[in-house]
């Protein structure tokens, strides 16, 4: 087993109902044909602007949404069509952690109840031993043992996120899907949580899918990074490679837009008009080419633009609007 | 206006809020200047009092719970705390524009964009409705909204997030203010839209020669847009000075830690980031002495009184706590 997770051409289309009969009038194509793999113990970063489908993709992976089409293979088992009861034993191995620590923890549960819940459901160990496990988890995420009988409202944002981490790792998952885990936190606290996540990954050999919009954070924690735009992955490569040698214009644009905390650096900006278009009626050709008003946009209408491996380990969409001339010639040959 | 070096001078501002446990001091003696035509950034973590500071200057605190209890707010030579309510109406929206954080909540969802824009024009300028409408279209054009003639007749929900923020900026700039307070103007926006908006504010500022107070928690935004920076922690200024000084020679331990804790694109993968231990104390537990010492849980001999700001080099001020910087007396 070389890949822990394999996602093939995954689609998540949400129906839009309208009119008095609530007829189906269209689809929001939130995730539209996404494929990637994750190896054991590695971190795949998933970046993109709001509305690009990165969170929807994360939720599909843990089957909080039922994907419309495609395949999710986890540890060589196809889990796309499993029923909820068939999924239950697998939940041990795939866990998810959410963005807002204030909303993802039940305010009426004590920390003991919150962290014990997965242990109870999966019946890990003896009942009498589970409190000791909770204490061990608290120690692992850097919370005092006295936290066990407190409630979420008694903690700060960073501490709540630590509780979320403790709950997510309680079952020793092989894969943890993290949906914007640090974006609600201040920088000094954010760095605490990031350090904790890196440390835990080393210790427990978990694979992470790290979803975030902050490119610097993603770069810091990821081994590989996938860039999403309008429901599709446009580029996926090693983190250093994607940051230092991006091929796709959208990746370049995103990178050039990050403000740098150094007043001596004046960055060259790639200017782009407007915003990410609605996934209800996405442009029929190159989505980013459309936003750029690219002269070659017309050519791309109806064109199949799959991801191609332009360099070992570096995949990019074969899009004539968004690649340099040489890159596109190379990519076209590979299609 | 004309011969003021500083468009705004805030001196020893104290703002308190009434809570169940009595009055709590959210802003504790904050002082800074905004030079004419410059951008001053106020940066700090949530709860440090940066928004309360700016809202105090324009008298937009939630009343009666929030009150300015001390200090002076000198705008173009006049103390804003001493002028009456009606006069403040003329200044706010007229001479001082405010850009709020959430464009979704800053705009009224039941009124057309045009009506919200002309409202401010009619209030502050002696012009007719049709003139105001024409001017509104001009302003929308200036903030980069395509086909402004039809956009004025649309409602906020018909616009995207970036467009809404442009409308909020248009309202703030409608009367050509001398000072614009931008309270986290890009926090709710995506990076590509953020860079569009920051560029817009920058270019309008150059064109109109106004001053800007940029409130943000993002040090990257500060580095790119500001001339001067005020770093706040727990209701107080810990360091202020030019952007170069603060980013290149930070003196206060808090400023240094804050800069070091941002992951940079060049730092090695999964390396350990600098952290600041603990969290900011709750506002009801603030100590009189150095609050960053409180965060660092420094025990033994600590400062018992509020550290004063001292000027260690021209226009570079740092809170004088012997434990938090090397420049204490």
XYZ file of C-alpha atoms in Angstrom:
664
model
C 0.000 0.000 0.000
C 1.800 3.081 -1.180
C -1.076 5.517 -0.945
C -3.135 6.050 2.159
C -5.814 7.909 0.274
C -6.626 8.044 -3.376
C -9.247 10.367 -4.771
C -10.347 9.844 -8.354
C -12.351 12.376 -10.299
C -14.455 13.336 -7.290
C -17.498 15.512 -7.925
C -19.864 17.174 -5.524
C -22.741 18.939 -7.227
C -25.402 20.489 -5.034
C -28.796 20.726 -6.686
C -30.495 24.118 -6.756
C -34.235 23.909 -6.398
C -36.501 26.670 -7.530
C -40.040 27.514 -8.501
C -43.198 26.389 -6.725
C -42.654 22.728 -7.480
C -39.089 22.907 -6.174
C -37.868 21.510 -9.411
C -34.203 21.078 -9.946
C -33.068 24.160 -11.837
C -29.325 23.652 -11.831
C -26.280 22.617 -9.879
C -23.653 24.290 -7.786
C -20.567 22.500 -8.963
C -18.633 22.931 -5.721
C -16.147 20.169 -6.466
C -15.883 19.255 -10.102
C -13.567 16.404 -10.920
C -10.752 16.356 -8.402
C -8.058 13.672 -8.207
C -5.094 13.379 -5.866
C -3.310 10.980 -3.546
C -2.004 11.196 -0.004
C 0.800 9.035 1.330
C 0.976 7.833 4.931
C 2.442 10.463 7.252
C 2.516 13.269 4.693
C 0.723 16.616 4.685
C -1.194 17.733 1.655
C -2.100 21.409 1.752
C -5.241 22.520 -0.017
C -5.424 26.221 -0.852
C -7.725 28.488 -2.776
C -10.016 31.464 -2.377
C -13.388 31.255 -0.693
C -15.859 29.384 -2.819
C -13.256 27.282 -4.591
C -14.615 24.111 -3.014
C -11.791 23.258 -0.659
C -13.986 22.832 2.421
C -16.601 20.882 0.466
C -13.863 18.562 -0.715
C -12.723 18.042 2.897
C -16.247 17.201 3.972
C -16.645 14.743 1.087
C -13.514 12.911 2.182
C -14.991 12.134 5.592
C -18.363 11.488 3.933
C -20.166 14.360 5.647
C -21.403 14.957 2.118
C -22.336 12.208 -0.297
C -20.206 12.832 -3.373
C -22.110 12.981 -6.669
C -19.516 11.024 -8.600
C -15.976 9.762 -8.350
C -14.158 7.510 -6.007
C -12.493 7.789 -2.608
C -10.113 4.926 -1.869
C -8.811 4.738 1.664
C -6.247 2.082 2.552
C -7.143 0.193 -0.612
C -10.868 0.118 0.207
C -13.375 2.075 -1.825
C -15.300 4.035 0.792
C -17.347 6.177 -1.589
C -20.490 4.085 -1.396
C -20.252 2.613 2.094
C -23.298 3.026 4.295
C -23.028 4.970 7.530
C -22.872 1.770 9.598
C -20.199 0.317 7.348
C -18.294 3.562 7.723
C -18.333 3.521 11.491
C -15.275 1.297 12.027
C -13.411 3.428 9.484
C -14.117 6.614 11.422
C -11.316 5.572 13.725
C -8.863 6.052 10.926
C -10.156 9.243 9.348
C -10.917 12.178 11.587
C -11.766 15.775 10.894
C -11.047 18.979 12.730
C -13.021 22.142 12.156
C -12.341 25.801 11.802
C -14.212 27.521 14.547
C -13.335 26.075 17.926
C -16.246 27.938 19.477
C -18.787 26.246 17.248
C -17.348 22.777 16.883
C -17.341 22.008 20.606
C -20.627 21.338 22.365
C -20.948 24.072 25.008
C -22.931 21.784 27.318
C -20.278 19.079 27.326
C -17.335 19.133 29.693
C -13.892 18.563 28.207
C -14.052 15.009 29.580
C -17.277 14.320 27.667
C -15.993 15.989 24.492
C -12.795 13.979 24.293
C -14.345 10.753 25.629
C -17.153 10.719 23.103
C -15.171 9.185 20.240
C -13.577 6.705 22.662
C -17.004 5.676 23.951
C -18.521 5.323 20.496
C -15.659 3.213 19.223
C -15.437 1.357 22.552
C -11.726 1.802 22.919
C -10.307 0.040 25.974
C -12.239 -0.510 29.161
C -14.694 2.095 30.370
C -12.702 2.623 33.527
C -9.571 3.333 31.537
C -11.021 6.010 29.314
C -10.652 8.895 31.740
C -6.968 8.099 31.983
C -6.816 8.193 28.183
C -8.441 11.607 28.183
C -5.830 12.862 30.635
C -3.078 11.484 28.467
C -4.545 13.249 25.421
C -4.802 16.513 27.330
C -1.155 16.257 28.220
C -0.270 15.547 24.607
C -1.955 18.733 23.402
C -0.483 20.821 26.192
C -3.502 21.362 28.416
C -3.410 20.950 32.201
C -5.129 17.928 33.766
C -7.436 20.328 35.600
C -9.047 21.154 32.237
C -10.891 17.841 32.231
C -13.902 18.995 34.214
C -14.171 22.458 32.652
C -16.446 23.581 29.846
C -15.446 25.068 26.469
C -16.467 28.601 27.442
C -13.796 28.619 30.128
C -11.036 28.450 27.530
C -9.462 30.885 25.103
C -9.625 30.320 21.342
C -6.229 28.661 21.179
C -6.988 26.342 24.070
C -10.325 25.381 22.532
C -8.549 24.469 19.349
C -6.263 22.254 21.438
C -9.345 20.493 22.780
C -10.434 20.020 19.169
C -7.039 18.505 18.377
C -7.267 16.169 21.373
C -10.663 14.935 20.230
C -9.467 14.465 16.660
C -6.426 12.407 17.634
C -8.188 10.421 20.384
C -8.693 7.421 18.104
C -5.199 7.470 16.640
C -6.346 8.235 13.094
C -4.129 7.639 10.090
C -5.606 10.596 8.305
C -6.703 13.901 9.769
C -8.626 16.395 7.651
C -8.052 19.876 9.068
C -10.432 22.529 7.801
C -8.923 25.991 8.425
C -7.684 24.921 11.865
C -5.828 28.133 12.680
C -7.588 30.860 10.746
C -9.696 31.969 13.724
C -6.606 32.430 15.880
C -4.227 35.310 16.483
C -0.718 34.914 15.083
C 1.023 34.207 18.363
C -1.529 31.529 19.234
C -1.650 30.268 15.657
C 2.057 29.467 15.835
C 1.473 27.495 19.050
C -1.168 25.335 17.377
C 0.929 24.864 14.222
C 3.893 23.702 16.297
C 1.612 21.291 18.125
C 0.271 19.848 14.875
C 3.776 19.333 13.472
C 4.896 17.666 16.689
C 1.893 15.345 16.847
C 2.318 14.338 13.238
C 5.897 13.263 13.892
C 4.889 11.388 17.005
C 1.780 9.626 15.694
C 2.704 9.385 12.001
C -0.617 10.802 10.829
C -1.257 12.101 7.339
C -2.850 15.552 7.205
C -5.042 17.202 4.655
C -4.594 20.802 5.644
C -7.212 23.134 4.192
C -6.504 26.848 4.496
C -6.560 30.113 2.626
C -3.370 31.430 4.220
C -0.619 30.405 1.833
C 2.230 31.050 4.238
C 0.670 28.756 6.822
C 0.047 26.039 4.236
C 3.581 26.321 2.927
C 4.911 25.973 6.433
C 3.130 22.764 7.300
C 2.709 20.945 3.966
C 4.842 18.462 2.067
C 2.773 18.894 -1.060
C 0.297 21.609 -1.973
C -2.762 21.494 -4.211
C -4.168 24.780 -5.500
C -7.895 24.834 -6.200
C -9.869 27.218 -8.359
C -13.579 26.933 -8.936
C -13.963 23.299 -7.951
C -10.884 22.022 -9.736
C -7.277 21.470 -8.832
C -5.141 23.613 -11.133
C -1.729 22.708 -9.797
C -0.326 20.185 -7.357
C 3.324 19.780 -6.424
C 5.919 19.663 -3.717
C 5.460 22.648 -1.387
C 8.853 24.247 -2.080
C 8.444 23.667 -5.783
C 5.016 25.256 -5.964
C 6.134 28.318 -4.019
C 9.405 28.882 -5.798
C 8.555 27.640 -9.292
C 4.795 27.928 -9.797
C 3.655 27.096 -13.344
C -0.019 28.021 -13.367
C -0.914 31.716 -13.581
C -3.475 31.354 -10.812
C -0.862 29.973 -8.409
C 1.440 32.820 -9.397
C -1.329 35.352 -8.831
C -2.183 33.974 -5.417
C 1.445 33.991 -4.360
C 2.031 37.503 -5.595
C -1.009 38.781 -3.701
C 0.220 37.786 -0.233
C 1.354 40.855 1.678
C 4.863 40.285 3.036
C 5.734 41.422 6.534
C 8.878 43.133 5.345
C 8.750 46.798 4.296
C 11.992 46.511 2.306
C 10.445 44.074 -0.171
C 8.340 45.597 -2.904
C 6.586 42.797 -4.710
C 5.658 42.607 -8.339
C 1.930 42.040 -8.396
C 0.091 40.086 -11.035
C -3.017 42.165 -11.434
C -6.288 40.379 -11.767
C -9.704 41.893 -12.068
C -12.843 40.805 -10.347
C -13.461 37.817 -8.186
C -13.924 34.095 -8.387
C -17.021 33.453 -10.556
C -20.088 31.656 -9.283
C -19.839 27.855 -9.371
C -23.467 27.725 -10.514
C -22.641 28.822 -14.032
C -18.914 28.394 -14.313
C -17.271 29.617 -17.518
C -17.301 26.832 -20.082
C -13.626 27.207 -20.886
C -10.619 27.946 -18.741
C -12.061 29.342 -15.513
C -9.128 31.533 -14.637
C -8.525 32.471 -18.256
C -12.047 33.878 -18.196
C -11.272 36.014 -15.165
C -8.080 37.212 -16.795
C -9.946 38.059 -19.997
C -7.297 36.058 -21.752
C -7.174 36.389 -25.561
C -6.927 32.602 -25.848
C -10.030 32.040 -23.741
C -12.196 31.240 -26.789
C -9.860 28.368 -27.689
C -10.426 26.702 -24.341
C -14.207 26.440 -24.567
C -15.035 22.766 -24.557
C -11.345 21.866 -24.341
C -10.390 19.080 -21.974
C -7.701 20.409 -19.642
C -6.556 17.540 -17.432
C -3.748 17.677 -14.904
C -0.496 16.530 -16.488
C 2.807 15.705 -14.843
C 4.977 18.403 -16.343
C 7.934 17.467 -14.175
C 8.256 14.480 -11.819
C 5.827 15.146 -8.997
C 4.619 18.467 -10.398
C 1.148 18.355 -11.916
C -0.549 21.256 -13.627
C -3.723 21.735 -15.661
C -2.987 21.830 -19.393
C -4.581 25.228 -19.839
C -3.342 27.399 -22.727
C -4.440 30.600 -20.939
C -2.598 29.901 -17.738
C 0.707 28.323 -18.729
C 3.778 29.771 -20.385
C 4.207 28.894 -24.047
C 6.896 26.257 -23.443
C 4.980 24.753 -20.560
C 1.827 24.485 -22.601
C 3.584 22.779 -25.497
C 5.056 20.296 -23.014
C 1.717 19.828 -21.278
C -0.192 19.372 -24.506
C 2.138 16.584 -25.548
C 1.371 14.817 -22.279
C -2.420 15.001 -22.513
C -7.365 73.115 7.228
C -3.834 73.707 6.198
C -1.026 74.293 8.613
C -1.237 71.328 10.899
C 1.644 68.917 10.766
C -0.454 66.212 12.317
C -4.012 65.813 11.195
C -4.819 63.858 14.342
C -3.136 63.726 17.713
C -4.392 61.268 20.271
C -3.051 61.920 23.744
C -3.510 59.634 26.716
C -6.807 58.178 25.485
C -8.705 56.184 28.089
C -11.832 54.272 27.098
C -13.890 52.196 29.488
C -16.818 49.840 29.157
C -19.451 49.160 31.731
C -19.806 45.454 32.442
C -21.367 43.283 35.118
C -18.137 43.487 37.030
C -17.921 47.275 36.848
C -16.039 49.557 34.497
C -13.275 47.832 32.597
C -10.566 49.796 30.835
C -10.238 48.641 27.216
C -7.892 51.439 26.207
C -5.452 52.644 28.794
C -3.628 55.833 27.927
C -2.970 55.454 24.228
C -1.100 58.230 22.426
C -0.126 58.556 18.799
C -0.052 61.072 15.958
C -1.256 60.821 12.416
C 0.870 63.048 10.160
C -0.766 64.723 7.204
C -0.945 62.539 4.117
C 0.541 59.507 5.865
C -0.789 56.101 6.769
C -0.518 55.002 10.362
C -1.125 51.355 11.152
C -2.470 50.105 14.458
C -1.629 46.453 14.910
C -2.230 43.962 17.677
C -4.021 40.751 18.531
C -7.736 40.539 19.107
C -8.800 42.329 22.247
C -5.801 44.655 22.346
C -8.020 47.710 21.953
C -7.091 48.738 18.406
C -10.667 49.002 17.170
C -11.869 50.626 20.386
C -9.128 53.239 20.010
C -10.250 54.157 16.523
C -13.956 54.092 17.329
C -13.276 56.346 20.327
C -11.751 58.964 18.071
C -14.897 59.191 15.957
C -17.326 58.806 18.845
C -18.773 55.543 17.557
C -18.586 53.559 20.763
C -21.666 51.606 21.751
C -23.458 53.892 24.155
C -23.954 54.140 27.046
C -21.738 51.139 27.844
C -18.634 52.537 26.203
C -17.246 55.893 27.212
C -14.097 57.873 26.654
C -12.949 58.655 30.166
C -9.809 60.629 29.576
C -7.281 62.050 27.180
C -7.445 64.374 24.212
C -8.326 63.737 20.589
C -6.993 66.687 18.634
C -8.247 66.737 15.051
C -6.970 69.685 13.011
C -6.308 71.628 16.172
C -9.678 71.019 17.827
C -10.314 68.634 20.690
C -13.066 66.344 19.462
C -14.019 65.491 23.022
C -15.044 69.079 23.652
C -17.208 69.743 20.628
C -20.928 69.115 20.768
C -22.971 66.385 19.215
C -24.220 68.317 16.176
C -20.772 69.456 15.230
C -19.571 65.886 15.401
C -22.156 64.980 12.799
C -20.470 67.342 10.371
C -17.032 65.958 11.035
C -17.842 62.254 10.951
C -18.579 61.257 7.383
C -17.448 64.678 6.209
C -13.914 65.342 7.359
C -13.315 61.873 8.782
C -14.430 58.846 6.793
C -14.698 55.372 8.251
C -14.266 52.074 6.389
C -15.687 49.222 8.402
C -14.550 45.649 8.496
C -17.557 43.657 7.362
C -18.943 45.035 4.131
C -21.934 42.735 4.564
C -23.003 44.367 7.807
C -21.772 47.889 7.099
C -24.267 48.325 4.275
C -27.997 48.482 4.759
C -29.492 45.495 2.933
C -32.839 47.158 2.194
C -31.538 50.305 0.511
C -30.043 50.685 -2.917
C -26.347 51.383 -3.160
C -27.092 54.789 -4.672
C -29.311 55.843 -1.802
C -26.694 54.852 0.766
C -24.070 56.832 -1.115
C -26.164 59.942 -1.696
C -27.269 59.945 1.943
C -23.814 60.964 3.039
C -23.486 63.529 0.236
C -26.824 65.168 0.998
C -25.983 65.292 4.681
C -22.655 67.008 4.264
C -22.920 68.972 1.059
C -25.366 71.579 -0.014
C -26.426 69.911 -3.255
C -29.602 68.675 -4.868
C -30.654 65.061 -5.068
C -29.929 64.736 -8.761
C -26.496 66.287 -8.336
C -25.804 63.911 -5.512
C -26.880 60.976 -7.640
C -24.521 62.083 -10.397
C -21.703 62.450 -7.921
C -22.419 59.013 -6.497
C -21.926 57.508 -9.954
C -18.616 59.352 -10.285
C -17.391 58.033 -6.954
C -18.379 54.459 -7.759
C -16.462 54.790 -10.986
C -13.439 56.033 -9.057
C -13.419 53.052 -6.709
C -13.354 50.768 -9.708
C -16.919 49.527 -9.950
C -17.758 48.626 -13.541
C -20.901 50.186 -15.079
C -21.655 52.421 -12.069
C -24.796 53.825 -13.750
C -26.573 50.521 -13.257
C -24.867 49.578 -10.001
C -26.331 52.570 -8.143
C -29.728 50.979 -8.618
C -28.698 47.642 -7.148
C -28.978 46.326 -3.616
C -25.942 45.204 -1.605
C -26.815 41.515 -1.953
C -26.400 41.806 -5.703
C -22.744 42.700 -5.272
C -19.822 40.417 -4.471
C -17.780 40.819 -1.286
C -15.069 42.843 -2.973
C -17.621 45.073 -4.705
C -19.415 45.697 -1.416
C -16.155 46.720 0.192
C -15.608 49.120 -2.710
C -19.012 50.647 -2.003
C -18.135 51.010 1.684
C -14.933 52.750 0.628
C -16.898 54.962 -1.754
C -19.173 56.044 1.109
C -16.185 56.775 3.342
C -14.522 58.833 0.626
C -17.625 60.546 -0.740
C -16.988 63.870 0.968
C -13.230 63.863 0.349
C -12.257 63.478 3.998
C -8.933 64.575 5.460
C -8.673 61.407 7.505
C -9.918 57.907 6.782
C -10.119 55.268 9.470
C -9.974 51.809 7.924
C -10.916 49.163 10.485
C -9.694 45.807 9.155
C -10.781 46.760 5.634
C -9.619 43.524 4.010
C -9.935 40.903 6.721
C -13.115 39.434 5.272
C -11.710 39.293 1.742
C -9.640 36.828 -0.253
C -5.987 37.620 -0.924
C -6.407 38.549 -4.567
C -9.292 40.875 -3.695
C -7.399 42.165 -0.677
C -4.537 43.313 -2.855
C -6.999 45.069 -5.186
C -8.614 46.917 -2.262
C -5.323 47.923 -0.619
C -4.078 49.231 -3.919
C -7.294 51.201 -4.343
C -7.012 52.817 -0.905
C -3.384 53.616 -1.627
C -4.017 55.237 -4.993
C -6.950 57.325 -3.742
C -4.879 58.428 -0.780
C -2.108 59.633 -3.078
C -4.578 61.437 -5.284
C -6.525 63.152 -2.500
C -3.648 63.601 -0.053
C -5.615 62.254 2.873
C -4.294 60.536 5.988
C -5.246 56.965 6.823
C -5.411 55.004 10.047
C -5.132 51.347 9.075
C -6.268 48.953 11.759
C -5.322 45.342 11.163
C -3.935 42.244 12.775
C -2.011 41.384 9.620
C 1.596 42.515 9.794
C 1.931 41.944 6.056
C -0.748 44.557 5.351
C 1.022 46.971 7.701
C 4.389 46.470 6.023
C 2.917 47.098 2.592
C 0.667 50.058 3.259
C 1.826 52.045 6.277
C 4.375 54.739 6.967
C 4.161 54.435 10.717
C 3.057 51.692 13.068
C 1.530 51.616 16.526
C 1.837 48.198 18.171
C -0.757 47.645 20.871
C -0.966 45.037 23.563
C -3.687 44.703 26.185
C -5.044 48.231 25.802
C -1.689 49.982 25.666
C 0.890 51.009 23.118
C 4.032 48.922 23.530
C 5.982 50.368 20.628
C 5.529 52.870 17.856
C 7.628 54.339 15.094
C 8.304 54.203 11.384
C 7.567 50.975 9.551
C 11.278 50.436 8.880
C 12.197 50.863 12.540
C 9.472 48.579 13.820
C 10.070 45.775 11.325
C 13.841 46.027 11.128
C 14.815 47.061 14.648
C 11.945 46.069 16.923
C 12.850 46.791 20.525
C 9.966 45.480 22.570
C 9.903 41.763 23.185
C 6.254 41.607 22.150
C 6.877 43.221 18.764
C 9.775 40.862 18.153
C 7.775 37.792 19.115
C 4.847 38.898 16.983
C 7.070 39.307 13.923
C 8.831 36.014 14.562
C 5.651 33.996 14.957
C 4.430 34.567 11.379
C 5.379 31.637 9.165
C 7.282 33.039 6.218
C 7.451 31.617 2.725
C 11.197 31.165 3.100
C 11.322 29.386 6.440
C 12.075 25.655 6.261
C 9.122 23.318 6.154
C 7.689 22.191 9.485
C 10.368 24.062 11.438
C 9.415 25.233 14.878
C 7.779 28.641 14.944
C 8.411 31.197 17.632
C 5.489 31.326 20.018
C 4.429 33.564 22.841
C 3.520 31.408 25.799
C 0.065 31.624 27.319
C -2.671 33.961 26.176
C -3.616 37.573 26.738
C -5.020 38.012 30.240
C -8.716 38.671 30.440
C -9.516 42.373 30.550
C -10.781 42.140 34.117
C -7.448 40.712 35.240
C -5.150 43.314 33.687
C -2.382 44.379 36.014
C -1.224 47.955 36.541
C 2.364 47.057 35.756
C 3.720 45.668 32.507
C 1.064 43.463 30.931
C 3.446 41.626 28.689
C 5.402 40.583 31.798
C 2.052 39.291 33.026
C 1.653 37.217 29.864
C 5.185 35.865 30.096
C 4.421 34.943 33.702
C 7.551 36.691 34.823
C 7.720 36.349 38.551
C 9.892 37.965 41.136
C 10.688 41.596 40.671
C 8.414 43.114 38.047
C 7.221 46.571 37.233
C 4.503 47.734 39.593
C 3.544 50.810 37.593
C 2.479 51.359 34.013
C 5.548 51.468 31.761
C 5.904 54.878 30.110
C 6.676 55.255 26.411
C 10.186 56.593 25.909
C 11.690 57.903 22.689
C 14.807 55.813 22.142
C 15.653 57.292 18.769
C 13.909 59.978 16.694
C 10.285 58.912 16.279
C 10.757 55.466 17.761
C 8.953 54.988 21.039
C 8.949 51.913 23.212
C 7.266 51.019 26.503
C 9.883 51.367 29.160
C 9.798 47.993 30.880
C 13.287 46.769 31.871
C 12.198 43.154 31.383
C 10.667 43.539 27.936
C 13.333 45.574 26.175
C 16.995 46.361 26.464
C 16.534 50.083 26.357
C 14.970 50.668 29.735
C 16.549 53.309 31.868
